[in-house]
Amino acid sequence: MTVKIIDKKAPDALVVPLVQDNRLSDLLSDIAHRAGVDANTLQNDFRAEAKETLVLYEAGHAGRRFYLIGLGKKCAFSDIQTALRSFSHRYKSKLPLRLGVDLRHFQLQDIPRMTDAALSGLSLGLYDIGRFRTSPAPKPAPLFGSAKSELDILVPAEAIAPAKTAAQRAQIFADASKQILDLMNAPGNYKTPLMLADFVAEQAEKSGFRVRAVHVENIEKEGLGALYAVGKGSPNPPVLLLLEYGAKTRKSKTPTIGLVGKGITFDTGGISLKPSANMHYMKSDLGGAAAVIGTFMVAARLKLPVRLIGAIPAAENMVDGLAVKPGDVINTYAGKTVEVTDTDAEGRLVLADAMAYLLKSETPDVLLDLATLTGSIIRAIGTQAAGLFTSNDTLATALASSGDACGERLWRMPMWEEYGSDLKSDVADLRNYTGKPMAESISAAKFLEHFTAEHPAWAHLDIAGTAFGDSEFAQTKSATAYGIRLLTEFVEQWVASRHPSSND
Ligand code: BES
Ligand code: MN
Ligand code: ZN
């Protein structure tokens, strides 16, 4: 699909996103006039409610039509993105080869953001989740979205240059997001830890970042005992992926940001086996890794002026004669011993080792870990935000505001000391599960805190509710690619403002 930014000569089929504000009735009368229909009737029949869609055919002009799309009252980034994604998802088999989106009626300063949101929404709506279907629905060719198709984005003449930059950005995000959706939606047999390593190597090559894999022999030899323990019940060996973007060594002027992502390619729960009803959804237990990989892809393609270092502990949490058992005591990379009271609390184990490993060789200015860590965060705050855990107020504010800006929201949770007290073990330094079915997302964060080497700017994001879930885009739960926008936005803001790395 070719994308063009123009200021006139709209194609016959034109998408017009409209906000429910005081300019709506004027805009509608103008459209009614252009289409040759009655203005009052149109104003009555189309109210620009979120995702409301109305197709208007222009009398006497074959092929000329308007797709009016309601954005509701707000026009925040995510409202536009979602409305246009929903539209292209619903209409994808009907849209003509050449389609226009008219943004000329928006405020000049909003045009780049609108362009980014509109284009990434339209593009994501074309995502096809049925990668493994052998009989796809018959597609009438030629179709919008195919190689030969064209999307014209109409903006005021003065905004063409910034809109072009925004469109490139949108395409970078959309391309990365679609690859990440494929990764998350893929079944466990298509993404073992080593397959994940191959995927990352391929993306690294294409986007321009570096990756190194620590394989199982060295995981054991180097003392990554927690990652080893989680992976040892599977014939598909674990791997630790180390990602790097930007300068090879730390330079004082460019900030270094560390990103760690949970990469459990399938979580059966291990010997503390999960119930079977929803177990197939545990193919999504690498949402943290997915967000980190996606961010590296985008950062490299946008050539962000930052240095990123990443660690992805990948393992398959299986049930087996060799699997780690409840009560087993393991050695972690940080040197602390852990009593594994629940083998289903495996995420914190692999993250503990990955964070300690990353911090052993250097100290990034900021350290973030992302993980589909607990069902508890879903019970606490649902699917509209991920849980944000940090003791650093500056970092909390920066992360939350990045989330608000792109619609990938974060909600701060407490980190009070008391929540960590139940992690004491009689036989080891720590246990991985408190044994009490309460505040589990917080005790998980308190567990991780032990492995951050008291880093002053560490935050943990529990994305169990946001990475994978119900939506209008699929029959059952599916991937969201949550975190890529959020992390990129955060990195850009952090670099721009050169925040101090701690509270002091
Ligand atoms: N991967 C799960 C968390 C999860 C649950 C993600 C639902 C997405 C949807 C994690 O490894 C897990 O099993 N957590 C346990 C923790 C418990 C044993 C303390 C949980 O949430 O039940
Ligand atoms: Mn688990
Ligand atoms: Zn898990």
mmCIF file with all atom_site columns, C-alpha atoms and ligand atoms in Angstrom, residues 262 264 267 269 272 274 281-282 284-285 317 342-348 371-379 432-436 440-441 443-444 462-465 468, ligand 1:
data_model
loop_
_atom_site.group_PDB
_atom_site.id
_atom_site.type_symbol
_atom_site.label_atom_id
_atom_site.label_alt_id
_atom_site.label_comp_id
_atom_site.label_asym_id
_atom_site.label_entity_id
_atom_site.label_seq_id
_atom_site.pdbx_PDB_ins_code
_atom_site.Cartn_x
_atom_site.Cartn_y
_atom_site.Cartn_z
_atom_site.occupancy
_atom_site.B_iso_or_equiv
_atom_site.pdbx_formal_charge
_atom_site.auth_seq_id
_atom_site.auth_comp_id
_atom_site.auth_asym_id
_atom_site.auth_atom_id
_atom_site.pdbx_PDB_model_num
ATOM   1  C CA  . LYS A 1 262 ? 8.945  -11.924 30.458 1.00 0.00 ? 262 LYS A CA  1
ATOM   2  C CA  . ILE A 1 264 ? 7.317  -17.543 28.803 1.00 0.00 ? 264 ILE A CA  1
ATOM   3  C CA  . ASP A 1 267 ? 2.720  -21.406 30.773 1.00 0.00 ? 267 ASP A CA  1
ATOM   4  C CA  . GLY A 1 269 ? 1.765  -23.638 35.496 1.00 0.00 ? 269 GLY A CA  1
ATOM   5  C CA  . SER A 1 272 ? 1.366  -26.457 40.169 1.00 0.00 ? 272 SER A CA  1
ATOM   6  C CA  . LYS A 1 274 ? -3.284 -24.574 35.835 1.00 0.00 ? 274 LYS A CA  1
ATOM   7  C CA  . TYR A 1 281 ? -4.534 -18.527 26.375 1.00 0.00 ? 281 TYR A CA  1
ATOM   8  C CA  . MET A 1 282 ? -1.221 -19.042 28.119 1.00 0.00 ? 282 MET A CA  1
ATOM   9  C CA  . SER A 1 284 ? 0.293  -15.191 25.402 1.00 0.00 ? 284 SER A CA  1
ATOM   10 C CA  . ASP A 1 285 ? 2.636  -15.326 28.391 1.00 0.00 ? 285 ASP A CA  1
ATOM   11 C CA  . ASN A 1 317 ? 6.848  -23.759 31.792 1.00 0.00 ? 317 ASN A CA  1
ATOM   12 C CA  . ASP A 1 342 ? 4.345  -22.413 43.495 1.00 0.00 ? 342 ASP A CA  1
ATOM   13 C CA  . THR A 1 343 ? 5.745  -23.396 40.107 1.00 0.00 ? 343 THR A CA  1
ATOM   14 C CA  . ASP A 1 344 ? 3.050  -21.259 38.458 1.00 0.00 ? 344 ASP A CA  1
ATOM   15 C CA  . ALA A 1 345 ? 4.680  -18.117 39.853 1.00 0.00 ? 345 ALA A CA  1
ATOM   16 C CA  . GLU A 1 346 ? 7.418  -18.662 37.258 1.00 0.00 ? 346 GLU A CA  1
ATOM   17 C CA  . GLY A 1 347 ? 7.445  -15.190 35.734 1.00 0.00 ? 347 GLY A CA  1
ATOM   18 C CA  . ARG A 1 348 ? 9.078  -13.533 38.730 1.00 0.00 ? 348 ARG A CA  1
ATOM   19 C CA  . ALA A 1 371 ? 5.406  -9.022  32.269 1.00 0.00 ? 371 ALA A CA  1
ATOM   20 C CA  . THR A 1 372 ? 2.087  -10.806 31.966 1.00 0.00 ? 372 THR A CA  1
ATOM   21 C CA  . LEU A 1 373 ? 2.740  -11.551 35.593 1.00 0.00 ? 373 LEU A CA  1
ATOM   22 C CA  . THR A 1 374 ? -0.477 -12.075 37.555 1.00 0.00 ? 374 THR A CA  1
ATOM   23 C CA  . GLY A 1 375 ? -4.178 -12.775 37.162 1.00 0.00 ? 375 GLY A CA  1
ATOM   24 C CA  . SER A 1 376 ? -4.471 -10.635 40.264 1.00 0.00 ? 376 SER A CA  1
ATOM   25 C CA  . ILE A 1 377 ? -3.779 -7.393  38.370 1.00 0.00 ? 377 ILE A CA  1
ATOM   26 C CA  . ILE A 1 378 ? -6.750 -8.215  36.105 1.00 0.00 ? 378 ILE A CA  1
ATOM   27 C CA  . ARG A 1 379 ? -9.008 -8.737  39.116 1.00 0.00 ? 379 ARG A CA  1
ATOM   28 C CA  . ASN A 1 432 ? 8.186  -17.114 45.242 1.00 0.00 ? 432 ASN A CA  1
ATOM   29 C CA  . TYR A 1 433 ? 4.583  -17.262 46.468 1.00 0.00 ? 433 TYR A CA  1
ATOM   30 C CA  . THR A 1 434 ? 3.110  -15.954 49.700 1.00 0.00 ? 434 THR A CA  1
ATOM   31 C CA  . GLY A 1 435 ? 0.548  -18.745 49.948 1.00 0.00 ? 435 GLY A CA  1
ATOM   32 C CA  . LYS A 1 436 ? -2.170 -16.150 50.473 1.00 0.00 ? 436 LYS A CA  1
ATOM   33 C CA  . GLU A 1 440 ? -0.722 -11.120 44.435 1.00 0.00 ? 440 GLU A CA  1
ATOM   34 C CA  . SER A 1 441 ? 0.304  -8.533  41.857 1.00 0.00 ? 441 SER A CA  1
ATOM   35 C CA  . SER A 1 443 ? 3.734  -9.258  46.303 1.00 0.00 ? 443 SER A CA  1
ATOM   36 C CA  . ALA A 1 444 ? 5.020  -10.255 42.859 1.00 0.00 ? 444 ALA A CA  1
ATOM   37 C CA  . ASP A 1 462 ? 2.164  -5.943  35.066 1.00 0.00 ? 462 ASP A CA  1
ATOM   38 C CA  . ILE A 1 463 ? 0.542  -6.196  31.649 1.00 0.00 ? 463 ILE A CA  1
ATOM   39 C CA  . ALA A 1 464 ? -1.459 -9.419  32.164 1.00 0.00 ? 464 ALA A CA  1
ATOM   40 C CA  . GLY A 1 465 ? -4.731 -7.565  31.565 1.00 0.00 ? 465 GLY A CA  1
ATOM   41 C CA  . PHE A 1 468 ? -4.074 -10.072 25.420 1.00 0.00 ? 468 PHE A CA  1
HETATM 42 N N1  . BES B 2 .   ? 1.167  -16.046 33.370 1.00 0.00 ? 1   BES B N1  1
HETATM 43 C C1  . BES B 2 .   ? 0.479  -16.057 34.607 1.00 0.00 ? 1   BES B C1  1
HETATM 44 C C2  . BES B 2 .   ? -0.317 -14.790 34.858 1.00 0.00 ? 1   BES B C2  1
HETATM 45 C C3  . BES B 2 .   ? -1.502 -14.539 33.964 1.00 0.00 ? 1   BES B C3  1
HETATM 46 C C4  . BES B 2 .   ? -2.757 -14.923 34.355 1.00 0.00 ? 1   BES B C4  1
HETATM 47 C C5  . BES B 2 .   ? -1.348 -13.844 32.777 1.00 0.00 ? 1   BES B C5  1
HETATM 48 C C6  . BES B 2 .   ? -3.850 -14.650 33.542 1.00 0.00 ? 1   BES B C6  1
HETATM 49 C C7  . BES B 2 .   ? -2.422 -13.580 31.966 1.00 0.00 ? 1   BES B C7  1
HETATM 50 C C8  . BES B 2 .   ? -3.678 -13.982 32.340 1.00 0.00 ? 1   BES B C8  1
HETATM 51 C C9  . BES B 2 .   ? 1.492  -16.210 35.734 1.00 0.00 ? 1   BES B C9  1
HETATM 52 O O1  . BES B 2 .   ? 2.617  -16.946 35.468 1.00 0.00 ? 1   BES B O1  1
HETATM 53 C C10 . BES B 2 .   ? 0.776  -16.908 36.843 1.00 0.00 ? 1   BES B C10 1
HETATM 54 O O2  . BES B 2 .   ? 0.472  -18.049 36.678 1.00 0.00 ? 1   BES B O2  1
HETATM 55 N N2  . BES B 2 .   ? 0.530  -16.204 37.946 1.00 0.00 ? 1   BES B N2  1
HETATM 56 C C11 . BES B 2 .   ? -0.121 -16.737 39.054 1.00 0.00 ? 1   BES B C11 1
HETATM 57 C C12 . BES B 2 .   ? 0.607  -16.256 40.282 1.00 0.00 ? 1   BES B C12 1
HETATM 58 C C13 . BES B 2 .   ? 0.246  -16.979 41.532 1.00 0.00 ? 1   BES B C13 1
HETATM 59 C C14 . BES B 2 .   ? 0.705  -18.397 41.488 1.00 0.00 ? 1   BES B C14 1
HETATM 60 C C15 . BES B 2 .   ? 0.894  -16.237 42.670 1.00 0.00 ? 1   BES B C15 1
HETATM 61 C C16 . BES B 2 .   ? -1.560 -16.258 39.044 1.00 0.00 ? 1   BES B C16 1
HETATM 62 O O3  . BES B 2 .   ? -1.822 -15.139 38.614 1.00 0.00 ? 1   BES B O3  1
HETATM 63 O O4  . BES B 2 .   ? -2.428 -17.026 39.431 1.00 0.00 ? 1   BES B O4  1
#
